[in-house]
């Protein structure tokens, strides 16, 4: 029986969620499967992977062939690195403790890299928000300046109209006073 490690779709329309399963190569994508070894959610950033590492390693060692996407997931989780290190132990290149130490060092380095990426994204988001706030402040200042200029122009126009009306009233009163 040829076994495959593949994704089985779940979730709703437009929001896919996958289970990582061991299935017969002839079974349909969402059909019968032998064992569920994890889940994969591509909708989060970064994609969320929940994997039973020991079972995935067992099935890879048994010869189950993963699909391309699952191969990438397993590689990122370190299943293939552990398989490689176990091969080195079988050949006598190093012992089990050294292999585990190398794997732990790789995992710690990977976690550090993911953490730095998350920090950089958070910093970029914070910087973008600050930049947008500054741009909005400049726009608001420009709008406030235009409004102040319009109000000043309206006040000047009202004062000019009042002065003109006063002058007109004074000129009308002056000839009336001369006639009397």
PDB file of C-alpha atoms in Angstrom, residues 133-147:
ATOM      1  CA  UNK A 133      -0.120  60.219  12.584  1.00  0.00           C
ATOM      2  CA  UNK A 134       2.452  62.851  11.610  1.00  0.00           C
ATOM      3  CA  UNK A 135       0.989  63.099   8.104  1.00  0.00           C
ATOM      4  CA  UNK A 136      -2.500  63.469   9.567  1.00  0.00           C
ATOM      5  CA  UNK A 137      -1.269  66.200  11.937  1.00  0.00           C
ATOM      6  CA  UNK A 138       0.217  68.121   8.982  1.00  0.00           C
ATOM      7  CA  UNK A 139      -3.040  67.806   7.037  1.00  0.00           C
ATOM      8  CA  UNK A 140      -5.042  68.955  10.073  1.00  0.00           C
ATOM      9  CA  UNK A 141      -2.712  71.943  10.565  1.00  0.00           C
ATOM     10  CA  UNK A 142      -3.131  72.927   6.906  1.00  0.00           C
ATOM     11  CA  UNK A 143      -6.910  72.651   7.207  1.00  0.00           C
ATOM     12  CA  UNK A 144      -6.884  74.683  10.441  1.00  0.00           C
ATOM     13  CA  UNK A 145      -4.744  77.351   8.746  1.00  0.00           C
ATOM     14  CA  UNK A 146      -7.186  77.575   5.796  1.00  0.00           C
ATOM     15  CA  UNK A 147     -10.153  77.804   8.180  1.00  0.00           C
TER      16      UNK A 147
END
